[in-house]
Structures are given as structure tokens and as C-alpha cells.
Amino acid sequence: MHDVARAGQRLKDVIPWDDYDDEVRRVFSVANSWRDSHVLPMKRIRLSIAHRMRHLKLSGDVVARAKRMSSIRGKLRRHPGKLDQMQDLGGCRAIMDDINGVNALVAECQRMPHEVRTHKNYVDKAKPDGYRSHHVIFRFDGDADRAMYRGRRVELQIRTKLQHSWATAVEVVGQTRLEELKSGKGSAEWLRFFRLMSDEFSFEEGCEFDRVASGRRQRLDEIRDGNNTIRAMDVLENHRSTTRYIASYILSGDARVFLIRYDNVNHTVSVEGIPILQWAHWHCNTKRWQWRNLD
């Protein structure tokens, strides 16, 4: 655990290309091993959640994914904390059809064999940017051949489809604009637009919300004005078209890697599929291949 803590401190630093020596390789080896030790607990909890959803006849999907190393490093830089204390290295997400399903699954979490360490309710009390979801942190309780994983922490996010659509839109727009909208940084117009949309979605789902506008009429008028200013619907429609285009490529089997060009001025998107062998050959001849392995 001392090695994990030291690796987390090193990951906060900017590491130039010429610094990828044996010490840095060990840092990434330790960090990756620590993250990977959360994968089995994460998968077990996902299966348990899926089973309970079927038993309760709740409509929705549950997925799981280990946190990317780039995301781990970014979080270590943004927030005070240590790698060995990070609670979302293994994460599950349940996307329910409606708010009733969300509430039922949240209640069911208290009956699982794993200890609920914390529960943050961002549905009734949204984050300042409008983010809404339940965050439940489990402490994995393994036995027999899984005893070595006992104590690993796994985060479960529970949200509705509308709440998930909102969060996905914030992330995608932030990535294409090279702004940290998820952290409340970037375009004031986009941040205000998403904040208002969060309230409108909460109104539609019958949830409590902070009412950043004085009333619904004012909120809808401001949403329309904001959309006209930043062309939000056009931007989001471009992103949706891109994902559909990529999906057709994947189904056809022609490519596995895609170069996406997004023109933020003309609001157009082009996607070029690259055959996997061509992509691998290109990466093997650049320093990016080394970066992909380590980071």
C-alpha cells in the first residue's frame, strides 16, 4: 500500500517523454495493478445489481468499467487525495427507465451483502452545475477465493435515462470544446444552458430542484435564447450523427479505429475509419505507442 500511495503521488506530475525510465514504468505497473485488483469486485457487484433488477422487475441497464489511467491522473491533479483512497477505480452504472426505478434500486442497495460506505444523493440535491445521480460506494465483502479482494471499494451510479443523457451531453461538448464543463469550467453560455436543462428534466421527472430561473416560463424562454446563441441542438445533433456513423462502420467490420474531425466553426463532422493493421503500424512507429502502453 505504501507503493500504491507513492505511485499516486508520482502520477500527479507531468511526465515528459524522456522521463519514461524504469522508475516511471514501475509507477505505472503498480498503479495499473492496483486498479486491476478492483475489476473482480466491480464485476461481482454489477452481476448482483443486474440480478436484483430482474428480481424486482426493474427496467434499465447496468454496466461496469474500470477507470481509465488518464482519468485517474486527472482526478489526482484536480482533487486532494491519494490513489489508495480513490473510491471509483471500479465503477458500475445503472441507467433506469424512470425515477421510480432509481428509488427502488437505491433502497435495494441497503440489502446487499456489501457494506455501503457512503451514499451521496445528487438527485434531490444536484451539484452546482446541475449534475444529478445517486452515488453509492460499496466495500466489497469477498469470501473463499475472493477474500483477497475484501475491502475494495466500488462505486455504483444510479440515474434515469434523462439524467444520463444530460451527463453524456456535458461530457461530449466539453471534450470537443476542450473545456472542463464537468468541473464547472468553460463557456458561461454552455454552463448556463446545461444548468437550465437539468432543472427542466427534473421538472419533467417530478424531482426536487433548485430553480435557477424564477419560473418555468422564464426557464423555457432562457433555454430557447441560449440555444439560439450557442446552436446547442445543432452541436448535439452533429455528435449523434457521428456516433451513428461509427456504429454502422463497426457493424460492417471495415474498421475498428476512427479519426473524427469536428469543425466547431461550421458545425460539421467527418469520420474516417482506419483499418486496425494500418493503425497499429502507424503507432508502432511513433512515441504514441509507448504512451498508450504506459498511460
PDB file of C-alpha atoms in Angstrom:
ATOM      1  CA  MET A   1       0.000   0.000   0.000  1.00  0.00           C
ATOM      2  CA  HIS A   2       2.970   2.298   0.538  1.00  0.00           C
ATOM      3  CA  ASP A   3       3.994   1.566  -3.056  1.00  0.00           C
ATOM      4  CA  VAL A   4       0.468   2.426  -4.255  1.00  0.00           C
ATOM      5  CA  ALA A   5       0.468   5.708  -2.332  1.00  0.00           C
ATOM      6  CA  ARG A   6       3.885   6.655  -3.739  1.00  0.00           C
ATOM      7  CA  ALA A   7       2.770   5.757  -7.270  1.00  0.00           C
ATOM      8  CA  GLY A   8      -0.264   8.023  -6.872  1.00  0.00           C
ATOM      9  CA  GLN A   9       1.958  10.939  -5.872  1.00  0.00           C
ATOM     10  CA  ARG A  10       4.134  10.401  -8.945  1.00  0.00           C
ATOM     11  CA  LEU A  11       1.131  10.166 -11.266  1.00  0.00           C
ATOM     12  CA  LYS A  12       0.155  13.723 -10.336  1.00  0.00           C
ATOM     13  CA  ASP A  13       3.305  15.013 -12.013  1.00  0.00           C
ATOM     14  CA  VAL A  14       3.758  15.903 -15.662  1.00  0.00           C
ATOM     15  CA  ILE A  15       5.993  13.158 -17.074  1.00  0.00           C
ATOM     16  CA  PRO A  16       7.957  14.188 -20.217  1.00  0.00           C
ATOM     17  CA  TRP A  17       8.709  11.645 -22.933  1.00  0.00           C
ATOM     18  CA  ASP A  18      12.370  11.332 -21.960  1.00  0.00           C
ATOM     19  CA  ASP A  19      11.440  10.551 -18.342  1.00  0.00           C
ATOM     20  CA  TYR A  20       9.933   7.140 -19.157  1.00  0.00           C
ATOM     21  CA  ASP A  21      12.696   5.269 -17.347  1.00  0.00           C
ATOM     22  CA  ASP A  22      12.496   2.132 -15.219  1.00  0.00           C
ATOM     23  CA  GLU A  23      11.225   4.097 -12.211  1.00  0.00           C
ATOM     24  CA  VAL A  24       8.303   5.548 -14.169  1.00  0.00           C
ATOM     25  CA  ARG A  25       7.492   2.159 -15.682  1.00  0.00           C
ATOM     26  CA  ARG A  26       7.294   0.749 -12.172  1.00  0.00           C
ATOM     27  CA  VAL A  27       4.963   3.587 -11.142  1.00  0.00           C
ATOM     28  CA  PHE A  28       2.546   2.698 -13.940  1.00  0.00           C
ATOM     29  CA  SER A  29       2.925  -1.026 -13.233  1.00  0.00           C
ATOM     30  CA  VAL A  30       1.965  -0.551  -9.568  1.00  0.00           C
ATOM     31  CA  ALA A  31      -0.915   1.816 -10.408  1.00  0.00           C
ATOM     32  CA  ASN A  32      -2.317  -0.475 -13.091  1.00  0.00           C
ATOM     33  CA  SER A  33      -2.085  -3.498 -10.806  1.00  0.00           C
ATOM     34  CA  TRP A  34      -3.919  -1.646  -8.028  1.00  0.00           C
ATOM     35  CA  ARG A  35      -6.659  -0.577 -10.439  1.00  0.00           C
ATOM     36  CA  ASP A  36      -6.942  -4.100 -11.862  1.00  0.00           C
ATOM     37  CA  SER A  37      -7.446  -5.519  -8.362  1.00  0.00           C
ATOM     38  CA  HIS A  38     -10.823  -3.720  -8.370  1.00  0.00           C
ATOM     39  CA  VAL A  39     -12.072  -5.402 -11.553  1.00  0.00           C
ATOM     40  CA  LEU A  40     -13.341  -8.644  -9.974  1.00  0.00           C
ATOM     41  CA  PRO A  41     -15.233  -6.825  -7.156  1.00  0.00           C
ATOM     42  CA  MET A  42     -16.657  -4.452  -9.747  1.00  0.00           C
ATOM     43  CA  LYS A  43     -17.896  -7.304 -11.947  1.00  0.00           C
ATOM     44  CA  ARG A  44     -19.380  -9.180  -8.976  1.00  0.00           C
ATOM     45  CA  ILE A  45     -21.308  -6.123  -7.853  1.00  0.00           C
ATOM     46  CA  ARG A  46     -22.546  -5.483 -11.396  1.00  0.00           C
ATOM     47  CA  LEU A  47     -23.868  -9.042 -11.613  1.00  0.00           C
ATOM     48  CA  SER A  48     -25.536  -8.689  -8.212  1.00  0.00           C
ATOM     49  CA  ILE A  49     -27.209  -5.416  -9.245  1.00  0.00           C
ATOM     50  CA  ALA A  50     -28.415  -6.940 -12.529  1.00  0.00           C
ATOM     51  CA  HIS A  51     -29.860  -9.950 -10.648  1.00  0.00           C
ATOM     52  CA  ARG A  52     -31.722  -7.718  -8.203  1.00  0.00           C
ATOM     53  CA  MET A  53     -33.092  -5.591 -11.038  1.00  0.00           C
ATOM     54  CA  ARG A  54     -34.502  -8.703 -12.693  1.00  0.00           C
ATOM     55  CA  HIS A  55     -35.928  -9.940  -9.390  1.00  0.00           C
ATOM     56  CA  LEU A  56     -37.666  -6.611  -8.755  1.00  0.00           C
ATOM     57  CA  LYS A  57     -38.722  -6.361 -12.432  1.00  0.00           C
ATOM     58  CA  LEU A  58     -36.982  -3.001 -12.789  1.00  0.00           C
ATOM     59  CA  SER A  59     -36.385  -1.764 -16.335  1.00  0.00           C
ATOM     60  CA  GLY A  60     -32.913  -0.464 -17.098  1.00  0.00           C
ATOM     61  CA  ASP A  61     -29.333  -1.376 -17.890  1.00  0.00           C
ATOM     62  CA  VAL A  62     -26.287  -1.814 -15.685  1.00  0.00           C
ATOM     63  CA  VAL A  63     -22.728  -1.604 -16.978  1.00  0.00           C
ATOM     64  CA  ALA A  64     -19.263  -1.628 -15.411  1.00  0.00           C
ATOM     65  CA  ARG A  65     -15.878  -0.212 -16.329  1.00  0.00           C
ATOM     66  CA  ALA A  66     -12.531   0.291 -14.628  1.00  0.00           C
ATOM     67  CA  LYS A  67     -11.374   3.898 -14.501  1.00  0.00           C
ATOM     68  CA  ARG A  68      -9.013   4.895 -17.312  1.00  0.00           C
ATOM     69  CA  MET A  69      -5.470   5.814 -16.288  1.00  0.00           C
ATOM     70  CA  SER A  70      -5.802   9.247 -17.892  1.00  0.00           C
ATOM     71  CA  SER A  71      -8.921   9.860 -15.777  1.00  0.00           C
ATOM     72  CA  ILE A  72      -7.121   8.646 -12.653  1.00  0.00           C
ATOM     73  CA  ARG A  73      -4.259  11.060 -13.243  1.00  0.00           C
ATOM     74  CA  GLY A  74      -6.612  13.942 -13.947  1.00  0.00           C
ATOM     75  CA  LYS A  75      -8.585  13.331 -10.765  1.00  0.00           C
ATOM     76  CA  LEU A  76      -5.412  13.106  -8.679  1.00  0.00           C
ATOM     77  CA  ARG A  77      -4.381  16.513 -10.014  1.00  0.00           C
ATOM     78  CA  ARG A  78      -7.777  18.177  -9.522  1.00  0.00           C
ATOM     79  CA  HIS A  79      -8.652  16.896  -6.063  1.00  0.00           C
ATOM     80  CA  PRO A  80      -6.579  16.380  -2.933  1.00  0.00           C
ATOM     81  CA  GLY A  81      -6.360  12.688  -2.237  1.00  0.00           C
ATOM     82  CA  LYS A  82      -4.338   9.541  -2.736  1.00  0.00           C
ATOM     83  CA  LEU A  83      -4.528   6.696  -5.216  1.00  0.00           C
ATOM     84  CA  ASP A  84      -5.034   4.140  -2.434  1.00  0.00           C
ATOM     85  CA  GLN A  85      -8.051   6.156  -1.183  1.00  0.00           C
ATOM     86  CA  MET A  86      -9.767   6.609  -4.560  1.00  0.00           C
ATOM     87  CA  GLN A  87     -13.255   5.112  -4.422  1.00  0.00           C
ATOM     88  CA  ASP A  88     -14.179   4.822  -8.111  1.00  0.00           C
ATOM     89  CA  LEU A  89     -11.328   2.802  -9.643  1.00  0.00           C
ATOM     90  CA  GLY A  90     -14.007   0.206 -10.277  1.00  0.00           C
ATOM     91  CA  GLY A  91     -17.340   1.708 -11.277  1.00  0.00           C
ATOM     92  CA  CYS A  92     -20.829   0.461 -12.127  1.00  0.00           C
ATOM     93  CA  ARG A  93     -23.666   2.492 -13.563  1.00  0.00           C
ATOM     94  CA  ALA A  94     -27.359   1.613 -13.535  1.00  0.00           C
ATOM     95  CA  ILE A  95     -29.452   3.591 -16.019  1.00  0.00           C
ATOM     96  CA  MET A  96     -33.097   3.209 -15.142  1.00  0.00           C
ATOM     97  CA  ASP A  97     -36.165   3.952 -17.245  1.00  0.00           C
ATOM     98  CA  ASP A  98     -37.722   6.270 -14.672  1.00  0.00           C
ATOM     99  CA  ILE A  99     -37.254   7.839 -11.251  1.00  0.00           C
ATOM    100  CA  ASN A 100     -39.338   5.135  -9.543  1.00  0.00           C
ATOM    101  CA  GLY A 101     -36.832   2.545 -10.722  1.00  0.00           C
ATOM    102  CA  VAL A 102     -33.989   4.692  -9.402  1.00  0.00           C
ATOM    103  CA  ASN A 103     -35.604   4.952  -5.952  1.00  0.00           C
ATOM    104  CA  ALA A 104     -36.324   1.217  -5.808  1.00  0.00           C
ATOM    105  CA  LEU A 105     -32.758   0.272  -6.703  1.00  0.00           C
ATOM    106  CA  VAL A 106     -31.290   2.746  -4.198  1.00  0.00           C
ATOM    107  CA  ALA A 107     -33.378   1.137  -1.449  1.00  0.00           C
ATOM    108  CA  GLU A 108     -32.269  -2.336  -2.580  1.00  0.00           C
ATOM    109  CA  CYS A 109     -28.602  -1.370  -2.185  1.00  0.00           C
ATOM    110  CA  GLN A 110     -29.055  -1.399   1.589  1.00  0.00           C
ATOM    111  CA  ARG A 111     -29.914  -5.111   1.436  1.00  0.00           C
ATOM    112  CA  MET A 112     -26.794  -6.187  -0.456  1.00  0.00           C
ATOM    113  CA  PRO A 113     -24.095  -8.202   1.375  1.00  0.00           C
ATOM    114  CA  HIS A 114     -21.505  -5.490   0.743  1.00  0.00           C
ATOM    115  CA  GLU A 115     -21.221  -2.589   3.162  1.00  0.00           C
ATOM    116  CA  VAL A 116     -22.491   0.769   1.916  1.00  0.00           C
ATOM    117  CA  ARG A 117     -19.727   3.150   2.960  1.00  0.00           C
ATOM    118  CA  THR A 118     -21.282   6.337   1.595  1.00  0.00           C
ATOM    119  CA  HIS A 119     -24.375   7.374  -0.319  1.00  0.00           C
ATOM    120  CA  LYS A 120     -24.500  10.775  -1.998  1.00  0.00           C
ATOM    121  CA  ASN A 121     -27.903  11.857  -3.285  1.00  0.00           C
ATOM    122  CA  TYR A 122     -27.332  14.270  -6.162  1.00  0.00           C
ATOM    123  CA  VAL A 123     -30.867  13.737  -7.446  1.00  0.00           C
ATOM    124  CA  ASP A 124     -32.735  15.588  -4.707  1.00  0.00           C
ATOM    125  CA  LYS A 125     -29.793  17.961  -4.213  1.00  0.00           C
ATOM    126  CA  ALA A 126     -27.986  18.458  -7.511  1.00  0.00           C
ATOM    127  CA  LYS A 127     -24.395  19.564  -7.820  1.00  0.00           C
ATOM    128  CA  PRO A 128     -23.960  23.285  -8.597  1.00  0.00           C
ATOM    129  CA  ASP A 129     -23.601  22.530 -12.326  1.00  0.00           C
ATOM    130  CA  GLY A 130     -26.877  20.567 -12.406  1.00  0.00           C
ATOM    131  CA  TYR A 131     -25.434  17.046 -12.294  1.00  0.00           C
ATOM    132  CA  ARG A 132     -27.925  14.525 -10.897  1.00  0.00           C
ATOM    133  CA  SER A 133     -27.314  10.932  -9.877  1.00  0.00           C
ATOM    134  CA  HIS A 134     -27.107   8.693  -6.821  1.00  0.00           C
ATOM    135  CA  HIS A 135     -23.553   7.659  -5.910  1.00  0.00           C
ATOM    136  CA  VAL A 136     -23.288   4.579  -3.707  1.00  0.00           C
ATOM    137  CA  ILE A 137     -19.849   3.392  -2.555  1.00  0.00           C
ATOM    138  CA  PHE A 138     -19.673  -0.311  -1.633  1.00  0.00           C
ATOM    139  CA  ARG A 139     -16.961  -2.005   0.392  1.00  0.00           C
ATOM    140  CA  PHE A 140     -16.586  -5.410  -1.262  1.00  0.00           C
ATOM    141  CA  ASP A 141     -17.096  -8.380   1.078  1.00  0.00           C
ATOM    142  CA  GLY A 142     -15.369 -11.338  -0.553  1.00  0.00           C
ATOM    143  CA  ASP A 143     -15.011 -14.831   0.871  1.00  0.00           C
ATOM    144  CA  ALA A 144     -13.195 -18.047  -0.053  1.00  0.00           C
ATOM    145  CA  ASP A 145     -11.145 -17.463  -3.221  1.00  0.00           C
ATOM    146  CA  ARG A 146     -12.302 -13.826  -3.321  1.00  0.00           C
ATOM    147  CA  ALA A 147     -11.117 -12.971   0.206  1.00  0.00           C
ATOM    148  CA  MET A 148      -8.026 -11.212  -1.161  1.00  0.00           C
ATOM    149  CA  TYR A 149     -10.310  -8.560  -2.684  1.00  0.00           C
ATOM    150  CA  ARG A 150     -12.130  -7.840   0.572  1.00  0.00           C
ATOM    151  CA  GLY A 151     -12.346  -4.128   1.298  1.00  0.00           C
ATOM    152  CA  ARG A 152     -12.014  -2.945  -2.303  1.00  0.00           C
ATOM    153  CA  ARG A 153     -14.313  -0.003  -2.921  1.00  0.00           C
ATOM    154  CA  VAL A 154     -16.649   0.080  -5.907  1.00  0.00           C
ATOM    155  CA  GLU A 155     -18.834   3.000  -6.913  1.00  0.00           C
ATOM    156  CA  LEU A 156     -22.355   2.500  -8.252  1.00  0.00           C
ATOM    157  CA  GLN A 157     -24.065   5.404 -10.012  1.00  0.00           C
ATOM    158  CA  ILE A 158     -27.838   5.175 -10.332  1.00  0.00           C
ATOM    159  CA  ARG A 159     -29.662   7.588 -12.628  1.00  0.00           C
ATOM    160  CA  THR A 160     -32.527   7.881 -15.090  1.00  0.00           C
ATOM    161  CA  LYS A 161     -32.128   7.909 -18.863  1.00  0.00           C
ATOM    162  CA  LEU A 162     -32.759  11.655 -18.893  1.00  0.00           C
ATOM    163  CA  GLN A 163     -30.132  12.265 -16.231  1.00  0.00           C
ATOM    164  CA  HIS A 164     -27.703  10.062 -18.142  1.00  0.00           C
ATOM    165  CA  SER A 165     -28.382  11.902 -21.418  1.00  0.00           C
ATOM    166  CA  TRP A 166     -27.665  15.201 -19.671  1.00  0.00           C
ATOM    167  CA  ALA A 167     -24.376  13.963 -18.190  1.00  0.00           C
ATOM    168  CA  THR A 168     -23.276  12.464 -21.513  1.00  0.00           C
ATOM    169  CA  ALA A 169     -24.031  15.694 -23.378  1.00  0.00           C
ATOM    170  CA  VAL A 170     -21.992  17.738 -20.885  1.00  0.00           C
ATOM    171  CA  GLU A 171     -19.030  15.391 -21.244  1.00  0.00           C
ATOM    172  CA  VAL A 172     -19.114  15.271 -25.052  1.00  0.00           C
ATOM    173  CA  VAL A 173     -19.490  19.024 -25.522  1.00  0.00           C
ATOM    174  CA  GLY A 174     -16.712  19.637 -23.009  1.00  0.00           C
ATOM    175  CA  GLN A 175     -14.376  17.279 -24.857  1.00  0.00           C
ATOM    176  CA  THR A 176     -14.975  18.844 -28.267  1.00  0.00           C
ATOM    177  CA  ARG A 177     -14.648  22.376 -26.902  1.00  0.00           C
ATOM    178  CA  LEU A 178     -11.543  21.413 -24.870  1.00  0.00           C
ATOM    179  CA  GLU A 179     -13.247  22.743 -21.744  1.00  0.00           C
ATOM    180  CA  GLU A 180     -13.839  21.102 -18.362  1.00  0.00           C
ATOM    181  CA  LEU A 181     -17.588  21.674 -18.314  1.00  0.00           C
ATOM    182  CA  LYS A 182     -17.912  18.705 -15.927  1.00  0.00           C
ATOM    183  CA  SER A 183     -15.856  20.696 -13.430  1.00  0.00           C
ATOM    184  CA  GLY A 184     -17.805  23.935 -13.973  1.00  0.00           C
ATOM    185  CA  LYS A 185     -15.106  25.479 -16.151  1.00  0.00           C
ATOM    186  CA  GLY A 186     -15.538  26.845 -19.650  1.00  0.00           C
ATOM    187  CA  SER A 187     -18.172  28.688 -21.642  1.00  0.00           C
ATOM    188  CA  ALA A 188     -20.618  30.544 -19.382  1.00  0.00           C
ATOM    189  CA  GLU A 189     -23.319  30.174 -22.058  1.00  0.00           C
ATOM    190  CA  TRP A 190     -22.965  26.385 -22.231  1.00  0.00           C
ATOM    191  CA  LEU A 191     -22.791  26.032 -18.443  1.00  0.00           C
ATOM    192  CA  ARG A 192     -25.968  28.084 -18.036  1.00  0.00           C
ATOM    193  CA  PHE A 193     -27.739  26.133 -20.794  1.00  0.00           C
ATOM    194  CA  PHE A 194     -26.963  22.782 -19.168  1.00  0.00           C
ATOM    195  CA  ARG A 195     -27.940  24.094 -15.739  1.00  0.00           C
ATOM    196  CA  LEU A 196     -31.340  25.155 -17.041  1.00  0.00           C
ATOM    197  CA  MET A 197     -31.828  21.857 -18.877  1.00  0.00           C
ATOM    198  CA  SER A 198     -31.086  19.973 -15.661  1.00  0.00           C
ATOM    199  CA  ASP A 199     -33.908  21.838 -13.936  1.00  0.00           C
ATOM    200  CA  GLU A 200     -36.271  21.203 -16.836  1.00  0.00           C
ATOM    201  CA  PHE A 201     -35.514  17.476 -16.812  1.00  0.00           C
ATOM    202  CA  SER A 202     -36.074  17.378 -13.053  1.00  0.00           C
ATOM    203  CA  PHE A 203     -39.411  19.127 -13.512  1.00  0.00           C
ATOM    204  CA  GLU A 204     -40.441  16.518 -16.091  1.00  0.00           C
ATOM    205  CA  GLU A 205     -39.480  13.679 -13.733  1.00  0.00           C
ATOM    206  CA  GLY A 206     -41.169  15.198 -10.693  1.00  0.00           C
ATOM    207  CA  CYS A 207     -37.935  15.669  -8.730  1.00  0.00           C
ATOM    208  CA  GLU A 208     -36.881  18.465  -6.446  1.00  0.00           C
ATOM    209  CA  PHE A 209     -34.640  21.114  -7.990  1.00  0.00           C
ATOM    210  CA  ASP A 210     -33.031  24.429  -7.126  1.00  0.00           C
ATOM    211  CA  ARG A 211     -34.975  26.599  -9.618  1.00  0.00           C
ATOM    212  CA  VAL A 212     -32.154  28.729 -11.007  1.00  0.00           C
ATOM    213  CA  ALA A 213     -34.840  30.534 -13.025  1.00  0.00           C
ATOM    214  CA  SER A 214     -37.787  32.191 -11.266  1.00  0.00           C
ATOM    215  CA  GLY A 215     -40.378  30.054 -13.049  1.00  0.00           C
ATOM    216  CA  ARG A 216     -40.871  27.547 -15.828  1.00  0.00           C
ATOM    217  CA  ARG A 217     -41.862  30.165 -18.398  1.00  0.00           C
ATOM    218  CA  GLN A 218     -38.665  32.093 -17.751  1.00  0.00           C
ATOM    219  CA  ARG A 219     -36.647  28.867 -17.790  1.00  0.00           C
ATOM    220  CA  LEU A 220     -38.022  27.783 -21.158  1.00  0.00           C
ATOM    221  CA  ASP A 221     -37.519  31.265 -22.640  1.00  0.00           C
ATOM    222  CA  GLU A 222     -33.907  31.288 -21.449  1.00  0.00           C
ATOM    223  CA  ILE A 223     -33.331  27.793 -22.843  1.00  0.00           C
ATOM    224  CA  ARG A 224     -34.623  28.914 -26.254  1.00  0.00           C
ATOM    225  CA  ASP A 225     -32.480  32.048 -26.213  1.00  0.00           C
ATOM    226  CA  GLY A 226     -29.430  30.068 -25.152  1.00  0.00           C
ATOM    227  CA  ASN A 227     -29.995  27.509 -27.892  1.00  0.00           C
ATOM    228  CA  ASN A 228     -30.177  30.284 -30.498  1.00  0.00           C
ATOM    229  CA  THR A 229     -26.927  31.773 -29.207  1.00  0.00           C
ATOM    230  CA  ILE A 230     -24.763  28.652 -28.981  1.00  0.00           C
ATOM    231  CA  ARG A 231     -26.664  26.481 -31.501  1.00  0.00           C
ATOM    232  CA  ALA A 232     -26.805  23.738 -28.888  1.00  0.00           C
ATOM    233  CA  MET A 233     -29.225  21.496 -30.773  1.00  0.00           C
ATOM    234  CA  ASP A 234     -27.094  21.640 -33.934  1.00  0.00           C
ATOM    235  CA  VAL A 235     -23.950  20.744 -31.992  1.00  0.00           C
ATOM    236  CA  LEU A 236     -25.599  17.825 -30.193  1.00  0.00           C
ATOM    237  CA  GLU A 237     -27.193  16.580 -33.407  1.00  0.00           C
ATOM    238  CA  ASN A 238     -23.745  16.530 -35.035  1.00  0.00           C
ATOM    239  CA  HIS A 239     -22.443  14.373 -32.204  1.00  0.00           C
ATOM    240  CA  ARG A 240     -25.378  11.999 -32.521  1.00  0.00           C
ATOM    241  CA  SER A 241     -24.795  11.693 -36.269  1.00  0.00           C
ATOM    242  CA  THR A 242     -21.152  10.876 -35.598  1.00  0.00           C
ATOM    243  CA  THR A 243     -21.947   8.022 -33.207  1.00  0.00           C
ATOM    244  CA  ARG A 244     -24.495   6.569 -35.642  1.00  0.00           C
ATOM    245  CA  TYR A 245     -21.934   6.744 -38.443  1.00  0.00           C
ATOM    246  CA  ILE A 246     -19.318   4.969 -36.323  1.00  0.00           C
ATOM    247  CA  ALA A 247     -21.853   2.317 -35.283  1.00  0.00           C
ATOM    248  CA  SER A 248     -22.536   1.478 -38.944  1.00  0.00           C
ATOM    249  CA  TYR A 249     -18.779   1.198 -39.549  1.00  0.00           C
ATOM    250  CA  ILE A 250     -18.346  -1.156 -36.601  1.00  0.00           C
ATOM    251  CA  LEU A 251     -21.202  -3.383 -37.738  1.00  0.00           C
ATOM    252  CA  SER A 252     -19.767  -3.553 -41.246  1.00  0.00           C
ATOM    253  CA  GLY A 253     -16.416  -4.761 -39.897  1.00  0.00           C
ATOM    254  CA  ASP A 254     -14.439  -2.330 -42.074  1.00  0.00           C
ATOM    255  CA  ALA A 255     -12.646  -0.502 -39.244  1.00  0.00           C
ATOM    256  CA  ARG A 256     -12.036  -0.508 -35.517  1.00  0.00           C
ATOM    257  CA  VAL A 257     -10.333   2.886 -35.141  1.00  0.00           C
ATOM    258  CA  PHE A 258     -11.780   6.206 -36.253  1.00  0.00           C
ATOM    259  CA  LEU A 259     -10.420   9.674 -36.882  1.00  0.00           C
ATOM    260  CA  ILE A 260     -13.148  12.192 -36.030  1.00  0.00           C
ATOM    261  CA  ARG A 261     -12.809  15.751 -37.325  1.00  0.00           C
ATOM    262  CA  TYR A 262     -15.199  18.195 -35.709  1.00  0.00           C
ATOM    263  CA  ASP A 263     -15.439  21.692 -37.222  1.00  0.00           C
ATOM    264  CA  ASN A 264     -16.596  23.917 -34.356  1.00  0.00           C
ATOM    265  CA  VAL A 265     -16.997  26.911 -36.677  1.00  0.00           C
ATOM    266  CA  ASN A 266     -19.150  25.339 -39.378  1.00  0.00           C
ATOM    267  CA  HIS A 267     -20.602  22.702 -37.029  1.00  0.00           C
ATOM    268  CA  THR A 268     -19.780  19.797 -39.307  1.00  0.00           C
ATOM    269  CA  VAL A 269     -18.370  16.369 -38.514  1.00  0.00           C
ATOM    270  CA  SER A 270     -16.380  13.977 -40.677  1.00  0.00           C
ATOM    271  CA  VAL A 271     -15.377  10.462 -39.666  1.00  0.00           C
ATOM    272  CA  GLU A 272     -12.651   8.367 -41.294  1.00  0.00           C
ATOM    273  CA  GLY A 273     -12.394   4.684 -40.481  1.00  0.00           C
ATOM    274  CA  ILE A 274      -8.848   3.309 -40.257  1.00  0.00           C
ATOM    275  CA  PRO A 275      -8.121  -0.434 -40.661  1.00  0.00           C
ATOM    276  CA  ILE A 276      -6.655  -1.866 -37.467  1.00  0.00           C
ATOM    277  CA  LEU A 277      -3.400  -3.071 -39.084  1.00  0.00           C
ATOM    278  CA  GLN A 278      -2.746   0.357 -40.591  1.00  0.00           C
ATOM    279  CA  TRP A 279      -3.385   1.977 -37.210  1.00  0.00           C
ATOM    280  CA  ALA A 280      -1.089  -0.443 -35.360  1.00  0.00           C
ATOM    281  CA  HIS A 281       1.702   0.085 -37.907  1.00  0.00           C
ATOM    282  CA  TRP A 282       1.421   3.863 -37.513  1.00  0.00           C
ATOM    283  CA  HIS A 283       1.510   3.695 -33.721  1.00  0.00           C
ATOM    284  CA  CYS A 284       4.446   1.292 -33.660  1.00  0.00           C
ATOM    285  CA  ASN A 285       6.478   3.934 -35.475  1.00  0.00           C
ATOM    286  CA  THR A 286       5.672   6.803 -33.120  1.00  0.00           C
ATOM    287  CA  LYS A 287       6.208   7.564 -29.443  1.00  0.00           C
ATOM    288  CA  ARG A 288       2.449   7.386 -29.036  1.00  0.00           C
ATOM    289  CA  TRP A 289       2.763   3.602 -28.933  1.00  0.00           C
ATOM    290  CA  GLN A 290       4.892   3.874 -25.808  1.00  0.00           C
ATOM    291  CA  TRP A 291       2.440   6.368 -24.286  1.00  0.00           C
ATOM    292  CA  ARG A 292      -0.554   4.098 -24.950  1.00  0.00           C
ATOM    293  CA  ASN A 293       1.138   1.211 -23.155  1.00  0.00           C
ATOM    294  CA  LEU A 294       2.110   3.238 -20.120  1.00  0.00           C
ATOM    295  CA  ASP A 295      -0.761   5.671 -19.729  1.00  0.00           C
TER     296      ASP A 295
END
